[in-house]
């Protein structure tokens, strides 16, 4: 039997998810990529080896994951890391003291912390802007700017950045556009197709999808950036272990089918919450009432299970997150099981309060990661929790 090759997998996403980057194990024919739990590889002679010398530099399980996610994003090169944060850290190391980065003001809290408290200290400078407005991104670019870094949709306010417009801007100025695609996943949004240069993910979230590992990945098309990233991946060494790569790879196989269910549940719950008298505001790009719904529809083919709701006060938010029974109160998102969280005190606690308030990331905001459970059960759980939160 001739195995399908990666070149045959250019079209259908669900097929790529299952097959890209994977070949039967050459020594046994095992259909699943083994967990190559090894630190080193025996050389046949001095300088003679099979492309694997030391496992910080390369590992076959990691290779398979990197090829798989790169294929899903429509990119040529993937680099896996020990966390999404380590992926961001490595991308920022493409630059030097004195360089400037423009970032979305509503990026993940840990990204904001890494930029301001680690790389800021090392001499990179950052300007945070509301990247919903392309003009604000343009205005923040200086002769020292090397990269624009955005998340779309953002966490947890579901703001959308116009990827085509921002990519035109960065291309015209010869600088890079990096997109954290963790929320949408390549199932629903492929930023390389809109002209972005660097895609980042926390694989901890939807790509793995089962809340059983922490990891990150970077995907690029350009060979020159890939060469620098490969150098940095090895030189800084924040690589994932083979078992975590294997778990992420198991996750991506079902990405297409999981995202379909997250999306169906998410739409249903967002529509229902919007009509609920106990909810002041619903943030979900799939709702026609979302101020950027048309843009979201142009660059995304689905919206997933991330929904934020405004309850008006910390007391009501606390009452709700402590009352759900199916939705577990926990950090993180994107797993098959539903989670509920309070961004101001959890994921975004590291963002200064003045900045949170200015953005509308209030103490009354509650974030849902809608899982793939029965949607009726999820709605019943939210209903009883909202009743506890009162009006
Ligand atoms: C979780 C997350 C990160 C950080 O990833 P870790 O794997 O937790 O280090 C970055 N960006 C987004 C959008 C995230 O949700």
GROMACS .gro file of C-alpha atoms and ligand atoms in nm:
model
  406
    1UNK     CA    1   0.000   0.000   0.000
    2UNK     CA    2   0.130   0.344  -0.089
    3UNK     CA    3   0.081   0.583   0.196
    4UNK     CA    4  -0.066   0.924   0.127
    5UNK     CA    5   0.209   1.184   0.129
    6UNK     CA    6   0.192   1.531   0.281
    7UNK     CA    7   0.180   1.678  -0.071
    8UNK     CA    8  -0.153   1.505  -0.127
    9UNK     CA    9  -0.297   1.677   0.178
   10UNK     CA   10  -0.330   2.030   0.056
   11UNK     CA   11  -0.707   2.045   0.051
   12UNK     CA   12  -0.947   1.912   0.309
   13UNK     CA   13  -0.884   2.029   0.663
   14UNK     CA   14  -1.031   1.730   0.845
   15UNK     CA   15  -0.814   1.494   0.640
   16UNK     CA   16  -0.502   1.696   0.709
   17UNK     CA   17  -0.588   1.699   1.079
   18UNK     CA   18  -0.582   1.319   1.088
   19UNK     CA   19  -0.291   1.249   0.852
   20UNK     CA   20  -0.054   1.541   0.798
   21UNK     CA   21   0.297   1.490   0.933
   22UNK     CA   22   0.242   1.126   1.010
   23UNK     CA   23   0.379   0.811   0.855
   24UNK     CA   24   0.373   0.458   0.992
   25UNK     CA   25   0.672   0.407   1.218
   26UNK     CA   26   0.956   0.291   0.989
   27UNK     CA   27   1.085   0.024   1.226
   28UNK     CA   28   0.754  -0.150   1.312
   29UNK     CA   29   0.477  -0.009   1.094
   30UNK     CA   30   0.297   0.121   1.404
   31UNK     CA   31   0.021   0.343   1.261
   32UNK     CA   32   0.045   0.593   1.547
   33UNK     CA   33   0.361   0.801   1.583
   34UNK     CA   34   0.539   0.650   1.886
   35UNK     CA   35   0.638   0.854   2.191
   36UNK     CA   36   1.012   0.868   2.122
   37UNK     CA   37   1.105   0.894   2.488
   38UNK     CA   38   1.476   0.943   2.435
   39UNK     CA   39   1.733   1.215   2.495
   40UNK     CA   40   1.984   1.101   2.234
   41UNK     CA   41   2.034   0.885   1.923
   42UNK     CA   42   2.313   0.636   1.850
   43UNK     CA   43   2.538   0.741   1.564
   44UNK     CA   44   2.660   0.482   1.313
   45UNK     CA   45   2.998   0.646   1.284
   46UNK     CA   46   3.154   0.979   1.359
   47UNK     CA   47   2.920   1.241   1.210
   48UNK     CA   48   2.695   0.969   1.063
   49UNK     CA   49   2.337   0.978   1.188
   50UNK     CA   50   1.974   0.970   1.072
   51UNK     CA   51   1.909   1.341   1.117
   52UNK     CA   52   1.859   1.307   1.492
   53UNK     CA   53   2.150   1.387   1.725
   54UNK     CA   54   2.010   1.519   2.050
   55UNK     CA   55   1.646   1.555   2.152
   56UNK     CA   56   1.651   1.927   2.238
   57UNK     CA   57   1.734   1.983   1.872
   58UNK     CA   58   1.499   1.725   1.720
   59UNK     CA   59   1.263   1.448   1.827
   60UNK     CA   60   1.049   1.241   1.588
   61UNK     CA   61   0.730   1.278   1.793
   62UNK     CA   62   0.782   1.654   1.801
   63UNK     CA   63   0.857   1.654   1.427
   64UNK     CA   64   0.522   1.488   1.359
   65UNK     CA   65   0.333   1.746   1.568
   66UNK     CA   66   0.520   2.037   1.407
   67UNK     CA   67   0.441   1.912   1.056
   68UNK     CA   68   0.081   1.842   1.145
   69UNK     CA   69   0.001   2.187   1.287
   70UNK     CA   70   0.201   2.362   1.013
   71UNK     CA   71  -0.014   2.180   0.755
   72UNK     CA   72  -0.333   2.282   0.937
   73UNK     CA   73  -0.231   2.649   0.927
   74UNK     CA   74  -0.125   2.621   0.563
   75UNK     CA   75   0.236   2.692   0.666
   76UNK     CA   76   0.561   2.524   0.573
   77UNK     CA   77   0.743   2.521   0.909
   78UNK     CA   78   0.630   2.446   1.264
   79UNK     CA   79   0.821   2.480   1.592
   80UNK     CA   80   0.679   2.330   1.910
   81UNK     CA   81   0.746   2.469   2.257
   82UNK     CA   82   0.693   2.375   2.620
   83UNK     CA   83   0.406   2.626   2.652
   84UNK     CA   84   0.228   2.892   2.452
   85UNK     CA   85   0.421   3.144   2.659
   86UNK     CA   86   0.752   2.982   2.559
   87UNK     CA   87   0.640   3.012   2.196
   88UNK     CA   88   0.576   3.386   2.244
   89UNK     CA   89   0.906   3.420   2.431
   90UNK     CA   90   1.093   3.266   2.137
   91UNK     CA   91   0.919   3.489   1.882
   92UNK     CA   92   1.018   3.797   2.085
   93UNK     CA   93   1.379   3.675   2.081
   94UNK     CA   94   1.383   3.737   1.706
   95UNK     CA   95   1.443   4.101   1.809
   96UNK     CA   96   1.716   4.298   1.987
   97UNK     CA   97   1.739   4.570   2.248
   98UNK     CA   98   1.611   4.896   2.097
   99UNK     CA   99   1.356   4.726   1.871
  100UNK     CA  100   0.990   4.817   1.908
  101UNK     CA  101   0.678   4.600   1.893
  102UNK     CA  102   0.318   4.715   1.855
  103UNK     CA  103   0.081   4.478   2.036
  104UNK     CA  104  -0.293   4.455   2.078
  105UNK     CA  105  -0.392   4.601   2.417
  106UNK     CA  106  -0.620   4.305   2.489
  107UNK     CA  107  -0.359   4.029   2.440
  108UNK     CA  108  -0.347   3.735   2.681
  109UNK     CA  109  -0.243   3.853   3.029
  110UNK     CA  110   0.070   3.638   3.031
  111UNK     CA  111   0.175   3.783   2.694
  112UNK     CA  112   0.136   4.135   2.831
  113UNK     CA  113   0.341   4.038   3.139
  114UNK     CA  114   0.615   3.876   2.930
  115UNK     CA  115   0.640   4.180   2.706
  116UNK     CA  116   0.639   4.447   2.975
  117UNK     CA  117   0.810   4.276   3.268
  118UNK     CA  118   1.066   4.055   3.093
  119UNK     CA  119   1.145   4.187   2.744
  120UNK     CA  120   1.086   4.547   2.852
  121UNK     CA  121   1.363   4.503   3.106
  122UNK     CA  122   1.588   4.363   2.833
  123UNK     CA  123   1.546   4.669   2.611
  124UNK     CA  124   1.259   4.590   2.375
  125UNK     CA  125   0.988   4.856   2.375
  126UNK     CA  126   0.616   4.799   2.333
  127UNK     CA  127   0.314   5.008   2.247
  128UNK     CA  128  -0.026   4.855   2.323
  129UNK     CA  129  -0.311   4.969   2.101
  130UNK     CA  130  -0.672   4.886   2.033
  131UNK     CA  131  -0.604   4.683   1.719
  132UNK     CA  132  -0.973   4.685   1.618
  133UNK     CA  133  -0.880   5.017   1.460
  134UNK     CA  134  -0.618   4.962   1.192
  135UNK     CA  135  -0.540   5.337   1.203
  136UNK     CA  136  -0.428   5.306   1.564
  137UNK     CA  137  -0.192   5.027   1.469
  138UNK     CA  138  -0.054   5.243   1.186
  139UNK     CA  139  -0.011   5.542   1.417
  140UNK     CA  140   0.187   5.337   1.671
  141UNK     CA  141   0.444   5.216   1.416
  142UNK     CA  142   0.781   5.396   1.442
  143UNK     CA  143   1.105   5.355   1.246
  144UNK     CA  144   1.214   5.114   1.523
  145UNK     CA  145   0.905   4.892   1.495
  146UNK     CA  146   0.985   4.536   1.388
  147UNK     CA  147   0.660   4.354   1.452
  148UNK     CA  148   0.288   4.392   1.510
  149UNK     CA  149   0.151   4.126   1.744
  150UNK     CA  150  -0.224   4.064   1.770
  151UNK     CA  151  -0.475   3.815   1.898
  152UNK     CA  152  -0.806   3.784   1.716
  153UNK     CA  153  -1.059   3.724   1.860
  154UNK     CA  154  -0.912   3.855   2.184
  155UNK     CA  155  -0.940   3.700   2.523
  156UNK     CA  156  -1.186   3.770   2.685
  157UNK     CA  157  -1.344   4.070   2.505
  158UNK     CA  158  -1.372   3.900   2.164
  159UNK     CA  159  -1.234   4.197   1.976
  160UNK     CA  160  -1.151   4.132   1.613
  161UNK     CA  161  -0.849   4.265   1.423
  162UNK     CA  162  -0.882   4.306   1.047
  163UNK     CA  163  -0.601   4.073   0.943
  164UNK     CA  164  -0.603   4.173   0.575
  165UNK     CA  165  -0.582   4.544   0.658
  166UNK     CA  166  -0.309   4.506   0.920
  167UNK     CA  167  -0.108   4.273   0.696
  168UNK     CA  168  -0.119   4.534   0.419
  169UNK     CA  169   0.019   4.784   0.666
  170UNK     CA  170   0.301   4.562   0.792
  171UNK     CA  171   0.395   4.443   0.441
  172UNK     CA  172   0.415   4.802   0.314
  173UNK     CA  173   0.656   4.884   0.597
  174UNK     CA  174   0.858   4.563   0.572
  175UNK     CA  175   0.779   4.453   0.928
  176UNK     CA  176   0.633   4.130   1.062
  177UNK     CA  177   0.277   4.048   1.161
  178UNK     CA  178   0.238   3.783   1.432
  179UNK     CA  179  -0.105   3.644   1.519
  180UNK     CA  180  -0.192   3.442   1.828
  181UNK     CA  181  -0.450   3.209   1.673
  182UNK     CA  182  -0.527   3.014   1.992
  183UNK     CA  183  -0.895   3.114   2.012
  184UNK     CA  184  -1.003   3.057   1.652
  185UNK     CA  185  -0.770   2.764   1.568
  186UNK     CA  186  -0.680   2.693   1.204
  187UNK     CA  187  -1.012   2.512   1.176
  188UNK     CA  188  -1.188   2.852   1.166
  189UNK     CA  189  -0.917   3.107   1.079
  190UNK     CA  190  -0.586   3.078   0.892
  191UNK     CA  191  -0.399   3.407   0.933
  192UNK     CA  192  -0.123   3.313   0.686
  193UNK     CA  193  -0.387   3.328   0.413
  194UNK     CA  194  -0.450   3.694   0.503
  195UNK     CA  195  -0.084   3.788   0.481
  196UNK     CA  196   0.037   3.728   0.839
  197UNK     CA  197   0.396   3.609   0.885
  198UNK     CA  198   0.397   3.427   1.220
  199UNK     CA  199   0.122   3.219   1.382
  200UNK     CA  200   0.136   3.129   1.750
  201UNK     CA  201  -0.072   2.889   1.957
  202UNK     CA  202  -0.106   2.774   2.306
  203UNK     CA  203  -0.157   2.405   2.214
  204UNK     CA  204  -0.275   2.369   2.574
  205UNK     CA  205  -0.613   2.492   2.453
  206UNK     CA  206  -0.818   2.380   2.150
  207UNK     CA  207  -0.539   2.207   1.958
  208UNK     CA  208  -0.485   1.953   2.234
  209UNK     CA  209  -0.846   1.991   2.345
  210UNK     CA  210  -0.837   1.752   2.639
  211UNK     CA  211  -0.679   1.965   2.913
  212UNK     CA  212  -0.401   1.714   2.974
  213UNK     CA  213  -0.084   1.897   2.870
  214UNK     CA  214   0.072   2.244   2.837
  215UNK     CA  215   0.241   2.341   2.510
  216UNK     CA  216   0.287   2.594   2.235
  217UNK     CA  217   0.366   2.610   1.865
  218UNK     CA  218   0.479   2.866   1.609
  219UNK     CA  219   0.406   2.829   1.235
  220UNK     CA  220   0.564   3.030   0.955
  221UNK     CA  221   0.596   3.014   0.578
  222UNK     CA  222   0.910   3.217   0.524
  223UNK     CA  223   1.231   3.016   0.524
  224UNK     CA  224   1.441   3.298   0.669
  225UNK     CA  225   1.216   3.335   0.976
  226UNK     CA  226   1.203   2.955   1.009
  227UNK     CA  227   1.579   2.937   1.016
  228UNK     CA  228   1.597   3.195   1.296
  229UNK     CA  229   1.322   3.019   1.493
  230UNK     CA  230   1.490   2.683   1.459
  231UNK     CA  231   1.811   2.837   1.589
  232UNK     CA  232   1.626   2.995   1.884
  233UNK     CA  233   1.426   2.680   1.961
  234UNK     CA  234   1.752   2.492   2.003
  235UNK     CA  235   1.955   2.777   2.152
  236UNK     CA  236   1.699   2.874   2.418
  237UNK     CA  237   1.569   2.519   2.454
  238UNK     CA  238   1.210   2.562   2.574
  239UNK     CA  239   1.109   2.242   2.393
  240UNK     CA  240   0.815   2.015   2.483
  241UNK     CA  241   0.866   1.655   2.592
  242UNK     CA  242   0.768   1.378   2.351
  243UNK     CA  243   0.467   1.264   2.554
  244UNK     CA  244   0.320   1.615   2.549
  245UNK     CA  245   0.378   1.629   2.173
  246UNK     CA  246   0.203   1.297   2.138
  247UNK     CA  247  -0.096   1.418   2.341
  248UNK     CA  248  -0.124   1.733   2.131
  249UNK     CA  249  -0.101   1.524   1.814
  250UNK     CA  250  -0.377   1.298   1.940
  251UNK     CA  251  -0.580   1.615   2.001
  252UNK     CA  252  -0.537   1.767   1.655
  253UNK     CA  253  -0.674   1.449   1.492
  254UNK     CA  254  -1.020   1.538   1.622
  255UNK     CA  255  -0.986   1.917   1.592
  256UNK     CA  256  -1.230   1.951   1.302
  257UNK     CA  257  -1.507   1.752   1.466
  258UNK     CA  258  -1.452   1.905   1.811
  259UNK     CA  259  -1.455   2.261   1.679
  260UNK     CA  260  -1.781   2.194   1.496
  261UNK     CA  261  -1.942   2.094   1.825
  262UNK     CA  262  -1.785   2.379   2.028
  263UNK     CA  263  -1.917   2.615   1.761
  264UNK     CA  264  -2.270   2.470   1.754
  265UNK     CA  265  -2.293   2.479   2.135
  266UNK     CA  266  -2.133   2.823   2.148
  267UNK     CA  267  -2.378   2.980   1.902
  268UNK     CA  268  -2.678   2.828   2.073
  269UNK     CA  269  -2.569   2.939   2.420
  270UNK     CA  270  -2.464   3.289   2.309
  271UNK     CA  271  -2.805   3.347   2.144
  272UNK     CA  272  -2.984   3.224   2.453
  273UNK     CA  273  -2.771   3.432   2.692
  274UNK     CA  274  -2.831   3.744   2.484
  275UNK     CA  275  -3.203   3.716   2.559
  276UNK     CA  276  -3.151   3.631   2.926
  277UNK     CA  277  -3.269   3.904   3.162
  278UNK     CA  278  -2.987   3.838   3.413
  279UNK     CA  279  -2.714   3.905   3.153
  280UNK     CA  280  -2.624   4.266   3.067
  281UNK     CA  281  -2.408   4.198   2.763
  282UNK     CA  282  -2.279   3.901   2.565
  283UNK     CA  283  -1.945   3.904   2.383
  284UNK     CA  284  -1.942   3.647   2.101
  285UNK     CA  285  -1.828   3.726   1.745
  286UNK     CA  286  -2.090   3.490   1.601
  287UNK     CA  287  -2.378   3.709   1.721
  288UNK     CA  288  -2.510   3.959   1.463
  289UNK     CA  289  -2.513   4.214   1.749
  290UNK     CA  290  -2.133   4.186   1.787
  291UNK     CA  291  -2.003   4.521   1.654
  292UNK     CA  292  -1.751   4.343   1.430
  293UNK     CA  293  -1.970   4.051   1.325
  294UNK     CA  294  -1.930   4.120   0.951
  295UNK     CA  295  -1.553   4.132   0.977
  296UNK     CA  296  -1.556   3.814   1.187
  297UNK     CA  297  -1.761   3.642   0.916
  298UNK     CA  298  -1.513   3.753   0.649
  299UNK     CA  299  -1.206   3.608   0.815
  300UNK     CA  300  -1.347   3.325   1.028
  301UNK     CA  301  -1.551   3.025   0.918
  302UNK     CA  302  -1.679   2.951   1.270
  303UNK     CA  303  -1.654   3.100   1.618
  304UNK     CA  304  -1.595   2.819   1.866
  305UNK     CA  305  -1.704   2.801   2.227
  306UNK     CA  306  -1.558   3.112   2.387
  307UNK     CA  307  -1.822   3.351   2.525
  308UNK     CA  308  -1.791   3.634   2.776
  309UNK     CA  309  -2.082   3.787   2.962
  310UNK     CA  310  -2.114   4.105   3.166
  311UNK     CA  311  -2.303   4.064   3.492
  312UNK     CA  312  -2.245   4.415   3.625
  313UNK     CA  313  -2.066   4.346   3.953
  314UNK     CA  314  -1.802   4.133   4.119
  315UNK     CA  315  -2.066   3.997   4.359
  316UNK     CA  316  -2.286   3.865   4.080
  317UNK     CA  317  -1.986   3.729   3.889
  318UNK     CA  318  -1.864   3.551   4.201
  319UNK     CA  319  -2.207   3.407   4.274
  320UNK     CA  320  -2.234   3.269   3.922
  321UNK     CA  321  -1.888   3.113   3.891
  322UNK     CA  322  -1.930   2.948   4.229
  323UNK     CA  323  -2.275   2.809   4.143
  324UNK     CA  324  -2.219   2.618   3.818
  325UNK     CA  325  -2.200   2.241   3.842
  326UNK     CA  326  -2.105   2.129   3.490
  327UNK     CA  327  -1.898   2.437   3.407
  328UNK     CA  328  -1.590   2.395   3.629
  329UNK     CA  329  -1.428   2.704   3.781
  330UNK     CA  330  -1.077   2.690   3.638
  331UNK     CA  331  -0.818   2.875   3.432
  332UNK     CA  332  -0.762   2.767   3.071
  333UNK     CA  333  -1.005   2.694   2.787
  334UNK     CA  334  -1.060   2.487   2.478
  335UNK     CA  335  -1.104   2.143   2.635
  336UNK     CA  336  -1.395   1.910   2.567
  337UNK     CA  337  -1.527   1.993   2.915
  338UNK     CA  338  -1.690   2.329   2.987
  339UNK     CA  339  -1.509   2.579   3.208
  340UNK     CA  340  -1.606   2.909   3.367
  341UNK     CA  341  -1.368   3.181   3.477
  342UNK     CA  342  -1.335   3.535   3.603
  343UNK     CA  343  -1.078   3.710   3.380
  344UNK     CA  344  -1.012   4.010   3.609
  345UNK     CA  345  -0.891   3.789   3.893
  346UNK     CA  346  -0.770   3.487   3.692
  347UNK     CA  347  -0.629   3.504   3.336
  348UNK     CA  348  -0.590   3.883   3.335
  349UNK     CA  349  -0.487   3.948   3.695
  350UNK     CA  350  -0.139   4.038   3.565
  351UNK     CA  351  -0.281   4.322   3.353
  352UNK     CA  352  -0.282   4.650   3.555
  353UNK     CA  353  -0.628   4.739   3.687
  354UNK     CA  354  -0.636   5.082   3.514
  355UNK     CA  355  -0.571   4.910   3.181
  356UNK     CA  356  -0.839   4.648   3.249
  357UNK     CA  357  -1.095   4.913   3.341
  358UNK     CA  358  -1.011   5.124   3.036
  359UNK     CA  359  -1.077   4.826   2.808
  360UNK     CA  360  -1.402   4.715   2.969
  361UNK     CA  361  -1.244   4.408   3.126
  362UNK     CA  362  -1.454   4.465   3.435
  363UNK     CA  363  -1.493   4.282   3.763
  364UNK     CA  364  -1.839   4.177   3.650
  365UNK     CA  365  -1.712   3.994   3.342
  366UNK     CA  366  -1.742   3.613   3.334
  367UNK     CA  367  -1.585   3.397   3.064
  368UNK     CA  368  -1.721   3.065   2.944
  369UNK     CA  369  -1.532   2.799   2.755
  370UNK     CA  370  -1.822   2.600   2.619
  371UNK     CA  371  -1.732   2.232   2.585
  372UNK     CA  372  -1.882   1.960   2.370
  373UNK     CA  373  -2.132   1.827   2.625
  374UNK     CA  374  -2.506   1.816   2.557
  375UNK     CA  375  -2.610   2.176   2.502
  376UNK     CA  376  -2.936   2.135   2.697
  377UNK     CA  377  -2.745   2.024   3.004
  378UNK     CA  378  -2.506   2.318   2.969
  379UNK     CA  379  -2.792   2.567   2.941
  380UNK     CA  380  -2.969   2.419   3.243
  381UNK     CA  381  -2.648   2.456   3.443
  382UNK     CA  382  -2.602   2.819   3.339
  383UNK     CA  383  -2.970   2.890   3.410
  384UNK     CA  384  -2.951   2.772   3.770
  385UNK     CA  385  -2.619   2.956   3.824
  386UNK     CA  386  -2.762   3.281   3.685
  387UNK     CA  387  -3.061   3.241   3.917
  388UNK     CA  388  -2.817   3.223   4.209
  389UNK     CA  389  -2.642   3.538   4.088
  390UNK     CA  390  -2.974   3.725   4.112
  391UNK     CA  391  -3.067   4.034   3.917
  392LIG     C1  392  -0.327   3.027   2.726
  392LIG     C2  393  -0.293   3.127   2.625
  392LIG     C3  394  -0.160   3.164   2.603
  392LIG     C4  395  -0.046   3.111   2.685
  392LIG     O1  396  -0.027   2.975   2.666
  392LIG     P1  397   0.032   2.874   2.778
  392LIG     O2  398   0.030   2.744   2.709
  392LIG     O3  399  -0.060   2.883   2.896
  392LIG     O4  400   0.168   2.924   2.812
  392LIG     C5  401  -0.134   3.256   2.502
  392LIG     N1  402  -0.234   3.309   2.428
  392LIG     C6  403  -0.363   3.276   2.447
  392LIG     C7  404  -0.468   3.338   2.362
  392LIG     C8  405  -0.397   3.185   2.546
  392LIG     O5  406  -0.525   3.154   2.567
   0.00000   0.00000   0.00000
